[in-house]
Coordinates of C-alpha atoms in Angstrom, one line a residue:
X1 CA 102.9 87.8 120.4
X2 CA 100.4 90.4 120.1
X3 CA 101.6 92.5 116.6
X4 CA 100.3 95.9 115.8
X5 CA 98.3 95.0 112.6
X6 CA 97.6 91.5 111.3
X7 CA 95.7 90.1 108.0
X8 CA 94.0 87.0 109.0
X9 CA 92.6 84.1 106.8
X10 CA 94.4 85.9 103.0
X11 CA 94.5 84.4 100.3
X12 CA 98.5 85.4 100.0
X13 CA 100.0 85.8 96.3
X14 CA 103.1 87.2 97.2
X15 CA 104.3 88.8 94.3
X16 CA 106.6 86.2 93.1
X17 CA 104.4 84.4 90.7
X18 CA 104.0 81.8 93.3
X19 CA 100.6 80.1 93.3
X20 CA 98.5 81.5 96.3
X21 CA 98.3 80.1 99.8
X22 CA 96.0 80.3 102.3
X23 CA 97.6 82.0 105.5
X24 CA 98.1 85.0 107.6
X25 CA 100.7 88.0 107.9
X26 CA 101.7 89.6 110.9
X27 CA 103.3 92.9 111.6
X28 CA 105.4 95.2 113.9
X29 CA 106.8 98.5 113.5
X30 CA 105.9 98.9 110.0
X31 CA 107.8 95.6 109.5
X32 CA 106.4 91.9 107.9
X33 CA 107.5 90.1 110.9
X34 CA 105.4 86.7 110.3
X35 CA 104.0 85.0 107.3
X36 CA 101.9 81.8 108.7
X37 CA 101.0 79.9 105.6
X38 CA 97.7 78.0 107.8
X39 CA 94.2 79.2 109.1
X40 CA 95.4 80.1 112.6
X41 CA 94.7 83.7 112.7
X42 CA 97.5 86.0 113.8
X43 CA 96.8 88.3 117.9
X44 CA 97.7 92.1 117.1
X45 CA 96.0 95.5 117.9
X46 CA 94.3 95.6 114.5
X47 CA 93.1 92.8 113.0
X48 CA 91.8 92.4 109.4
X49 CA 90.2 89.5 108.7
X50 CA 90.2 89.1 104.9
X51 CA 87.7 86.4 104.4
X52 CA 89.4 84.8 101.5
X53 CA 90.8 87.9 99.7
X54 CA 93.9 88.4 98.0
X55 CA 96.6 90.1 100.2
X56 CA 99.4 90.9 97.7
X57 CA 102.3 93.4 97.9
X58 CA 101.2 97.3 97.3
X59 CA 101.2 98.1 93.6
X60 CA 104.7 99.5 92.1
X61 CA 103.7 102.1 89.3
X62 CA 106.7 102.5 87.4
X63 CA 106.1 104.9 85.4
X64 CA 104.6 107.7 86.9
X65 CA 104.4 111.9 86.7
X66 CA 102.8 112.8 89.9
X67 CA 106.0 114.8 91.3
X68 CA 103.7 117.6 89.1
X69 CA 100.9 116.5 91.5
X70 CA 101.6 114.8 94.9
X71 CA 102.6 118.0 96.6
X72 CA 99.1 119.2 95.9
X73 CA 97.0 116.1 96.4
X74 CA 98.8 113.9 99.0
X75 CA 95.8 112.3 99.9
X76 CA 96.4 110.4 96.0
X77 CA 92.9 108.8 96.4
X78 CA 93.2 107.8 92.8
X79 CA 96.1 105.4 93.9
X80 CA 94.7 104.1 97.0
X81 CA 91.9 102.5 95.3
X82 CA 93.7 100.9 92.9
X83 CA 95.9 99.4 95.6
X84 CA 98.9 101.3 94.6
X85 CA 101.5 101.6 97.6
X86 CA 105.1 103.2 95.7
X87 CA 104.6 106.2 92.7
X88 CA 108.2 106.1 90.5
X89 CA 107.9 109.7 89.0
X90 CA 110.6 112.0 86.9
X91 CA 109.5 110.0 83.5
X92 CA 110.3 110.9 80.1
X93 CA 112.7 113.2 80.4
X94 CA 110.2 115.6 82.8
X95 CA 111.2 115.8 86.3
X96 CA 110.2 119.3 88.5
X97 CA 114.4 119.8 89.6
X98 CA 117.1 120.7 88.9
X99 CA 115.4 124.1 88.4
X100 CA 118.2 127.1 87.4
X101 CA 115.2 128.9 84.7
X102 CA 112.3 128.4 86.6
X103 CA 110.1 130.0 83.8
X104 CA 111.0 127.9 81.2
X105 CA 111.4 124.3 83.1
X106 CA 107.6 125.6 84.0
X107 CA 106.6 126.4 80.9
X108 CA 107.8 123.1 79.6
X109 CA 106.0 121.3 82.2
X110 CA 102.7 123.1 82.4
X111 CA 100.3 120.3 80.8
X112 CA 101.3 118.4 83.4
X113 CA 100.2 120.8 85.8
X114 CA 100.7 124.7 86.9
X115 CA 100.1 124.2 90.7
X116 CA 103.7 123.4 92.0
X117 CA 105.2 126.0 94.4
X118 CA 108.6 125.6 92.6
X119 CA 109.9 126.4 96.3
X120 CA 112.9 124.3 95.3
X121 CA 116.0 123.8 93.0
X122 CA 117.4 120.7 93.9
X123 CA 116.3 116.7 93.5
X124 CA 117.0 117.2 97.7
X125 CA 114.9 120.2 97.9
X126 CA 112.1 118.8 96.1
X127 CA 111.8 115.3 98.0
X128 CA 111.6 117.8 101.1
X129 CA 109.0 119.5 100.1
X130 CA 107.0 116.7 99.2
X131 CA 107.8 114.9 102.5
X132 CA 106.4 118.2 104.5
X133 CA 103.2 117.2 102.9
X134 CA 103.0 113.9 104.4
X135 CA 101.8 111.9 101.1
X136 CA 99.7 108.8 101.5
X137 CA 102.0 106.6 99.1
X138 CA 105.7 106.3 98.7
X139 CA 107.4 108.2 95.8
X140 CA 110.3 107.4 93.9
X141 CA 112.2 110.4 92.3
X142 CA 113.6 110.0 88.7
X143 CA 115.3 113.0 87.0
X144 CA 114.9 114.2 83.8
X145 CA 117.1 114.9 81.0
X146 CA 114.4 117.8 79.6
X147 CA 114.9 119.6 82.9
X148 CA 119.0 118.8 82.8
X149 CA 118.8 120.3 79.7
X150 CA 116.8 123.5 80.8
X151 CA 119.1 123.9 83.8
X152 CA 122.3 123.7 81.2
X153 CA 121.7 125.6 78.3
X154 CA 117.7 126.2 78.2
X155 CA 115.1 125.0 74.8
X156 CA 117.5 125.7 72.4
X157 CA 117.4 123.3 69.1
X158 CA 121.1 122.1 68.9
X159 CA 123.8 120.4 70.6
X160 CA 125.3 121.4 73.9
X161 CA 129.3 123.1 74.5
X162 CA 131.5 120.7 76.3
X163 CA 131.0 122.7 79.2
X164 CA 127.0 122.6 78.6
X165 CA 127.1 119.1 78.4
X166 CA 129.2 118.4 81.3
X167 CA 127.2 120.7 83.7
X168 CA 124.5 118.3 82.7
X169 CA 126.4 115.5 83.9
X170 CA 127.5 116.8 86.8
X171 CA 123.7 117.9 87.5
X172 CA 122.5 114.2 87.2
X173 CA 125.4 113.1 89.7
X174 CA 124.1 115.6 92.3
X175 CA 120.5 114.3 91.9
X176 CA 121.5 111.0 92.5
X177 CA 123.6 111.6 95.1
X178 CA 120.3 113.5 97.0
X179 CA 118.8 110.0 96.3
X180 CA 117.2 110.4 92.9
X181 CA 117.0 106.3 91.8
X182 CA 116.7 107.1 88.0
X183 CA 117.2 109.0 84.7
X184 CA 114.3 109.8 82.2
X185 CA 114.7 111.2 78.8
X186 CA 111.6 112.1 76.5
X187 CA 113.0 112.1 73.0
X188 CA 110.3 112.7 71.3
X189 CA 109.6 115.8 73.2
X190 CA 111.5 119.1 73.0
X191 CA 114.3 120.0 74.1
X192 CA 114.9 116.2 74.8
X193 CA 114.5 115.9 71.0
X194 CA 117.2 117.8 70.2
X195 CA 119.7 116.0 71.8
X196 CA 122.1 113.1 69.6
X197 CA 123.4 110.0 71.0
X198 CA 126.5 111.4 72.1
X199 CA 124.2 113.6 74.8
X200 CA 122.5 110.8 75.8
X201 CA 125.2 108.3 76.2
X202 CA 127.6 110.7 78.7
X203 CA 124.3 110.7 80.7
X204 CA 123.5 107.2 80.3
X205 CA 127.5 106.8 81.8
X206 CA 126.6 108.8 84.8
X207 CA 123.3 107.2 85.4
X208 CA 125.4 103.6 85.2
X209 CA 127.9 104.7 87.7
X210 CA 125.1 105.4 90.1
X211 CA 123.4 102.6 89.2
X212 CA 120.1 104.7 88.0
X213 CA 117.7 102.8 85.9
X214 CA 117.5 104.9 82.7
X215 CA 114.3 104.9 82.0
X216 CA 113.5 106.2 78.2
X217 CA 110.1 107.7 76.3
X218 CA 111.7 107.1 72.8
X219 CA 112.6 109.1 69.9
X220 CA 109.9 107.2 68.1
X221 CA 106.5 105.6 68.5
X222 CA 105.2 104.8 64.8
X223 CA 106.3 104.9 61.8
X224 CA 110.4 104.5 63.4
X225 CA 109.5 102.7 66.3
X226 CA 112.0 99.9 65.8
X227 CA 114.7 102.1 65.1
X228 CA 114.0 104.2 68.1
X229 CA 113.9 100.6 70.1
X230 CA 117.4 99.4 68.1
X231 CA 118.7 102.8 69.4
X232 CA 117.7 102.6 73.3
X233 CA 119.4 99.6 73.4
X234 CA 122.5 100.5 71.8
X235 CA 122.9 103.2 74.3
X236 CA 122.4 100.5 77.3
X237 CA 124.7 98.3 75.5
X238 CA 127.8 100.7 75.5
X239 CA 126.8 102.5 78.7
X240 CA 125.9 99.6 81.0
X241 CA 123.1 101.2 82.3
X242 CA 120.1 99.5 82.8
X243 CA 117.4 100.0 80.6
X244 CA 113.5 100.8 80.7
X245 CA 111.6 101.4 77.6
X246 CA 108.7 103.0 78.8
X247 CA 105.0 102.7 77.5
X248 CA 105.8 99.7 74.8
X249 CA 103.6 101.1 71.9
X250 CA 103.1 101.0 67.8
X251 CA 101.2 104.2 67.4
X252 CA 99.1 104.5 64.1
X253 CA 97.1 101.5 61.9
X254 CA 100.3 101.0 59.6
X255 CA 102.2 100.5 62.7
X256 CA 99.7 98.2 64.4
X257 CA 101.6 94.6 65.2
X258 CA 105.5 96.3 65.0
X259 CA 106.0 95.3 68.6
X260 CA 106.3 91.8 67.9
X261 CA 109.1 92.8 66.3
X262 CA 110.4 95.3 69.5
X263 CA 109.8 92.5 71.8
X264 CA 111.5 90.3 70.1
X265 CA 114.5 93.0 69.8
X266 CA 114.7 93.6 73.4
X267 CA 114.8 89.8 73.7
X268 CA 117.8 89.7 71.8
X269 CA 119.8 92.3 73.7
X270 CA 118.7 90.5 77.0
X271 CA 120.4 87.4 75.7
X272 CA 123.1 89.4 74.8
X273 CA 123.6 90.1 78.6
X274 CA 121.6 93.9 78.2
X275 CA 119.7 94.5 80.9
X276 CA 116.5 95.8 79.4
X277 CA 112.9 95.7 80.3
X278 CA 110.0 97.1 79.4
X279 CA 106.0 98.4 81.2
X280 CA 102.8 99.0 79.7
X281 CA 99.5 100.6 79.8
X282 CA 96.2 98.4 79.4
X283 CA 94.8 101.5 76.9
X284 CA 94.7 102.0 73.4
X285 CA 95.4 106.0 73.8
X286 CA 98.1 107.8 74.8
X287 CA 98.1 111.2 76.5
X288 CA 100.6 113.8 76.1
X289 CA 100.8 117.3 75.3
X290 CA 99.4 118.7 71.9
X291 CA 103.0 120.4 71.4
X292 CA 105.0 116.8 70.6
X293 CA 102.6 116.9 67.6
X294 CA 104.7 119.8 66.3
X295 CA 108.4 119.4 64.5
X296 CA 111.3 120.0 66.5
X297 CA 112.4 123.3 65.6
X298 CA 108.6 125.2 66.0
X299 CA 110.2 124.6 69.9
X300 CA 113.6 125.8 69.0
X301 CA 114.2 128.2 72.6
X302 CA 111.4 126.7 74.6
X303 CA 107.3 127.8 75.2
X304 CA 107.8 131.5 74.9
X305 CA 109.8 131.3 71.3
X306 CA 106.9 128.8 70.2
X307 CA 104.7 131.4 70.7
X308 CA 106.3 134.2 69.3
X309 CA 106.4 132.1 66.2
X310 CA 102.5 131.6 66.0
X311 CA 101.9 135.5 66.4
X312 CA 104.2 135.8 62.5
X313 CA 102.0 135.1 59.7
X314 CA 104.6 133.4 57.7
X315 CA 105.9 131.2 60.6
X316 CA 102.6 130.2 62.1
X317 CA 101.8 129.2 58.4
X318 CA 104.9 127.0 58.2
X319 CA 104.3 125.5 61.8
X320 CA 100.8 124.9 60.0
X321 CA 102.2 123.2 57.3
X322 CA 104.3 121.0 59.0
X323 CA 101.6 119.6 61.6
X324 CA 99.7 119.2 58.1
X325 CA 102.1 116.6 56.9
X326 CA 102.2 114.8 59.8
X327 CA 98.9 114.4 59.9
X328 CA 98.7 113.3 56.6
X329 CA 101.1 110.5 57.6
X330 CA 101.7 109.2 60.8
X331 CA 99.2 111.0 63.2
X332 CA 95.0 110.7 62.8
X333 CA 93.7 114.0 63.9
X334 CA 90.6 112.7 64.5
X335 CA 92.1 110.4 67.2
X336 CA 93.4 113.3 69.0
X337 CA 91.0 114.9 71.7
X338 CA 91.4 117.7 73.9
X339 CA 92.1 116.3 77.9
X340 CA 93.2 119.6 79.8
X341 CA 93.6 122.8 78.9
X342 CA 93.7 126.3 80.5
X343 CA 91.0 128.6 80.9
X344 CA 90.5 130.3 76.9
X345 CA 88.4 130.0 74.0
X346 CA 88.9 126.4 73.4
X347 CA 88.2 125.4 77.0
X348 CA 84.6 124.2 76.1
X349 CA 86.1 121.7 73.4
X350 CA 87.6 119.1 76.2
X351 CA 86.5 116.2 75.3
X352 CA 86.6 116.8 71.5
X353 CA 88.7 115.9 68.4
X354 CA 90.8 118.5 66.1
X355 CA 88.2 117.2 63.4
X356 CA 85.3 118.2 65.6
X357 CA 86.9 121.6 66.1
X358 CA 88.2 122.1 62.8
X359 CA 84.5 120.9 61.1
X360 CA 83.1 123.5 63.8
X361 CA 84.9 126.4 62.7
X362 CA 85.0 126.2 58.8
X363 CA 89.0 125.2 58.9
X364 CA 91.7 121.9 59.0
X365 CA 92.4 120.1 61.8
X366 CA 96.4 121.2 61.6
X367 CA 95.1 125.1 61.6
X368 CA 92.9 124.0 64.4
X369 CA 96.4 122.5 66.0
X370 CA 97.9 125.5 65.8
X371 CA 94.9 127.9 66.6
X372 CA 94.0 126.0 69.8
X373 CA 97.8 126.2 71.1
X374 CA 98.4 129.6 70.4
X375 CA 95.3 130.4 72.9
X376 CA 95.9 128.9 75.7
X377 CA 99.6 129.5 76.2
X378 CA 100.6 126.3 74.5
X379 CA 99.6 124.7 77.3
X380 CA 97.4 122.1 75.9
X381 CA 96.8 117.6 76.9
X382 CA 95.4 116.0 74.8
X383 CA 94.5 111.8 74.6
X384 CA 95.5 110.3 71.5
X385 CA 93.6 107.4 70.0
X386 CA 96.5 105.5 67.5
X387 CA 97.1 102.0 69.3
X388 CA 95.7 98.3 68.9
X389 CA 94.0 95.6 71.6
X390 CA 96.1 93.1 69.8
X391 CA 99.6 95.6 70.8
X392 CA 98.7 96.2 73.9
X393 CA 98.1 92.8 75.3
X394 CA 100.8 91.5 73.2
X395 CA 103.1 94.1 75.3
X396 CA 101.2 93.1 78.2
X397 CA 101.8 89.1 77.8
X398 CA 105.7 89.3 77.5
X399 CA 107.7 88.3 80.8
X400 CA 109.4 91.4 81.6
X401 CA 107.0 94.1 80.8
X402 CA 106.2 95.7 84.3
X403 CA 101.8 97.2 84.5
X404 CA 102.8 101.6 84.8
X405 CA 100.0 104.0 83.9
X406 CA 101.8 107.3 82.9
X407 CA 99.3 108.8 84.8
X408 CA 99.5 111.8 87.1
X409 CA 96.0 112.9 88.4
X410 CA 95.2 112.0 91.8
X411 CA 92.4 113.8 93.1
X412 CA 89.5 112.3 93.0
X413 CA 87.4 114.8 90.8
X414 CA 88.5 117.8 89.1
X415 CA 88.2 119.5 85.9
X416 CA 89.0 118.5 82.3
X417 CA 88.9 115.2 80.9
X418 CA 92.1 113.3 82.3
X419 CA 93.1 109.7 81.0
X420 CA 91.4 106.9 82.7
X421 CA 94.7 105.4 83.4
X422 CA 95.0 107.8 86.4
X423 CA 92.2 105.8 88.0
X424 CA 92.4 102.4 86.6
X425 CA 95.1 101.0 85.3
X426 CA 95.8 98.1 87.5
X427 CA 92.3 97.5 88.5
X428 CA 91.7 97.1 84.5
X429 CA 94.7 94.5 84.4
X430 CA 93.1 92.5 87.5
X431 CA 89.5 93.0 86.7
X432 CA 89.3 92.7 82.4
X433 CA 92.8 91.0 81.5
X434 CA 93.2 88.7 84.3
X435 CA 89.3 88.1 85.3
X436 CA 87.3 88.7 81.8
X437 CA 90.0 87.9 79.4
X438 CA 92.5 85.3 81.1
X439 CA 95.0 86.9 79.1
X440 CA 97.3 86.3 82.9
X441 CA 97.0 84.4 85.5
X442 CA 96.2 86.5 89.0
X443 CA 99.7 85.6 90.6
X444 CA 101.5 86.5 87.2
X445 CA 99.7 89.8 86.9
X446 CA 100.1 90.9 90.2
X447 CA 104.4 90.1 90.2
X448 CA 104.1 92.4 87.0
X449 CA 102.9 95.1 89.5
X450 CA 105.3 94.5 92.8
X451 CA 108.3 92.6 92.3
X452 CA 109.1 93.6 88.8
X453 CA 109.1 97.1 88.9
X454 CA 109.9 97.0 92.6
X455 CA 113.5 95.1 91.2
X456 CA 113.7 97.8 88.1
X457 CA 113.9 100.3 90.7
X458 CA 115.7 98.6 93.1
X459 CA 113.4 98.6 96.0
X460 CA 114.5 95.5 97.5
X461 CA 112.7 96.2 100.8
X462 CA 109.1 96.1 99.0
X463 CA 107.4 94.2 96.0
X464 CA 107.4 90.9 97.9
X465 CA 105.7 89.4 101.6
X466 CA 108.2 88.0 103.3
X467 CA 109.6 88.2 106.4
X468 CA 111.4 91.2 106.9
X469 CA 110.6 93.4 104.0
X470 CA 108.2 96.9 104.6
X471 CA 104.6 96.4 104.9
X472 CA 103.2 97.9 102.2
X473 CA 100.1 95.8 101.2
X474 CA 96.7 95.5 99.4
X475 CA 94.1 93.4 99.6
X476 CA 91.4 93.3 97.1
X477 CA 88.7 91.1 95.9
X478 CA 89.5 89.3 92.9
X479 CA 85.7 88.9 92.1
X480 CA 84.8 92.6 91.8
X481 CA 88.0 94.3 91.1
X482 CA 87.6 96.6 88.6
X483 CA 88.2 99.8 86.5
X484 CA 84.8 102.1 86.1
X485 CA 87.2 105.4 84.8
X486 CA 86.6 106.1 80.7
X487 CA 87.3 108.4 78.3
X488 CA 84.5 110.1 78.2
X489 CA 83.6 110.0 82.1
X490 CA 87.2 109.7 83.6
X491 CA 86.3 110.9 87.4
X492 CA 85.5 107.4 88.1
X493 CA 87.7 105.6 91.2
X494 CA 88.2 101.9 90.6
X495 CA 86.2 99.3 93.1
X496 CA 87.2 96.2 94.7
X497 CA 90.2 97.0 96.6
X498 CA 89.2 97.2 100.3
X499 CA 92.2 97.8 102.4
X500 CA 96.2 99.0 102.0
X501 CA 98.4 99.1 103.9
X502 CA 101.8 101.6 103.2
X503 CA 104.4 101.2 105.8
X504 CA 102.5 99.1 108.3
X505 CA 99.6 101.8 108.5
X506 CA 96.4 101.6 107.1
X507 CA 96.0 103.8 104.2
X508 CA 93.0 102.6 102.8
X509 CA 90.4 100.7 105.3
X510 CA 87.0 99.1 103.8
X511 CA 87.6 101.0 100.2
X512 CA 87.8 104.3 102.5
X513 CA 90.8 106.6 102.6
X514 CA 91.8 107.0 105.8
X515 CA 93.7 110.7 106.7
X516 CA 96.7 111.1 109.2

């Protein structure tokens, strides 16, 4: 038979954890139709002949945020060379639908990015849009319980009516049932941070009902992480959901080796029949926006009541004051550098700490918090240096932790001074954990990045070749795979991956993204 794309002479790890086999992969209408495990090479239309290369599944991220970004770069070059085939997006607790106050949900979003449409109101509406654009990767759409929240009863700090909290519900029902595959909450992020257990477990009902993986940025990732953990799991525990702690971390020095401790705590719950998992990014800092550094009720009514606060004296002092303690505590401020900001008088500071700023201008780094927010809209990213090696690869060695980078840019080159884990983060687990460090093994690694965040998400039609299942593939060379993005030169793509494949067309052909 002649197929209409074939990938000859492979070494084939098929996402499993299988050792590899030599072999070839044939396919038809966007379909894996054969998987010869010999040297005989495979007739079809277009033939690759991969001269001993890896041909894996396409990458899973699981933890994504480029629903703020696809629509504008479809083209997602940053995920192409890093062989990533399926984007899962809506995470903690940020997702750009249900939109009933399009100001605020905006204003709420805008570190993530201010170049949406907002065309839309509905989890069905959105996924339109997006598909209009004809993206080069799959996307998975999660819904947030920040935007929920928005929808029901906008920033304010406190509980919601019956009624409030029921429109909520009935919100999340509607995504799902316009094909949204998950639940996010950010609860260390307002308004998701105002929200009790009682919030988060009707939700967590819906979302179980539906089968949504809840997936869950957690109230705490320092000096309470554990508790934060403990909690998570409760709510899966009396909800039945299912249950993804996202980003695994033990932010600050005094913190550094507490997930032994949450590993070993989602460990017990799975043996307690939870089913919990976990992903993980191979960095020591976090990005986020410069407002979760602020206590809950500075946010109390969303963006615009943040910044009426900073324009009073006595309130901007207190907001002051509080960043000041926390900083004095949990949060380094020299470890906190300015990613992405819009155009204002701190724009020339990217790349710089709150101590650099602060020493610059004769103040503290809290006052230079609070100065920097108040001009530019509050809409301020920032990467934040607080994690250990030790953690991360700890997180990264444990069976059900799935590779995700929390990342969201995907263009190629821009401005600012994005996280590295936009452009790298699975080409750094293949090139320095698996290659350099043998912290994995290549076949091990590589089911962490297809068929276990494929099953979290319940894509059973990709994260694994076999016969039957979608084509979307990579192949790479295991040799030269690697990450070349940093912090302090980010606009690097990552090299070794030579060809994918989404949907049985090439998207990616000799490292070169291919349009149409």
């Amino acid at each position: 038979m002649i197929y209409d794309l074939a990938v000859n002479n492979a070494l084939i790890i098929d996402g499993t954890g299988s050792p590899p086999v030599v072999g070839s992969v044939g396919i038809q209408d966007g379909i894996i139709v054969e998987v010869a495990h010999h040297r005989d090479p495979l007739a079809a239309r277009v033939v690759i002949d991969a001269g001993g290369k890896v041909l894996c599944p396409g990458f899973v991220d699981l933890h994504s945020h480029a629903d703020f970004s696809l629509p504008m770069h479809p083209g997602a070059v940053t995920q192409l060379t890093q062989g990533v085939t399926t984007l899962v997006t809506g995470n903690c607790g940020f997702s750009p639908f249900p939109v009933e106050d399009p100001d605020s949900l905006q204003a709420a979003t805008a570190f993530l990015g201010s170049e949406l449409d907002w065309s839309w109101r509905t989890a069905a509406g959105f996924a339109a849009a997006l598909h209009g654009k004809k993206p080069a990767v799959n996307s998975v759409l999660q819904v947030g319980h920040g935007a929920l929240r928005i929808a029901a009863m906008g920033g304010d700090n406190r509980l919601p009516t019956k009624n409030e909290l029921s429109r909520m519900c009935a919100l999340l029902a509607e995504a799902a049932e316009q094909g949204a595959r998950g639940f996010s909450t950010g609860l260390i992020y307002a308004p998701g941070s105002y929200a009790g257990c009682g919030e988060i477990e009707a939700l967590a009902k819906v979302a179980a009902e539906y089968d949504l993986l809840y997936s869950t940025h957690m109230r705490n990732e320092s000096d309470t992480v554990l508790e934060a953990v403990a909690e998570a799991i409760a709510v899966a525990r009396v909800t039945g959901v299912r249950l993804e702690i996202s980003h695994l971390k033990a932010m600050g020095p005094r913190n550094h080796g507490k997930v032994e401790q949450a590993l070993q705590l989602i460990e017990d719950a799975r043996n307690g029949g939870v089913d919990v998992a976990t992903d993980v990014y191979p960095y020591t800092a976090s990005s986020t926006t410069l407002t979760s550094r602020l206590p809950d009720w500075a946010l109390d009514g969303g963006v615009a009541a943040l910044l009426q606060r900073l324009d009073t004296v006595e309130q901007r002092q207190h907001i002051s004051s509080a960043v000041a303690k926390r900083f004095n505590g949990e949060i380094d401020p020299a470890g906190i550098v300015l990613a992405e900001l819009p155009e204002g008088p701190y724009s020339a500071w990217v790349g710089c700490s709150l101590v650099d700023i602060a020493e610059a201008y004769g103040t503290t780094a809290h006052d230079a918090a609070v100065d920097v927010l108040d001009a530019h809209q509050a809409s301020v990213g920032i990467i934040n240096h607080a994690m250990s090696d030790t953690d991360v690869e700890t997180v990264l060695r444990y069976p059900h932790t799935a590779v995700a980078s929390d990342g969201w840019t995907l263009a190629a080159s821009g401005t600012g001074s994005p996280h590295p884990r936009s452009f790298g983060t699975f080409t750094r687990v293949l090139g320095h954990y698996v290659r350099e460090r043998h912290l994995l093994s290549l076949e091990e690694a590589i089911r962490k990045m297809t068929s276990l965040p494929a099953s979290r998400a319940r894509l059973t039609d990709r994260g694994r070749i076999a016969v039957g299942l979608t084509a979307d593939l990579t192949i790479f060379d295991p040799l030269t795979i690697n990450d070349h993005s940093t912090y302090t030169d980010p606009w690097q793509l990552s090299a070794g991956v030579q060809h994918v494949i989404v949907g049985g067309r090439l998207a990616l052909h000799n490292g070169q993204v291919r349009g149409g």
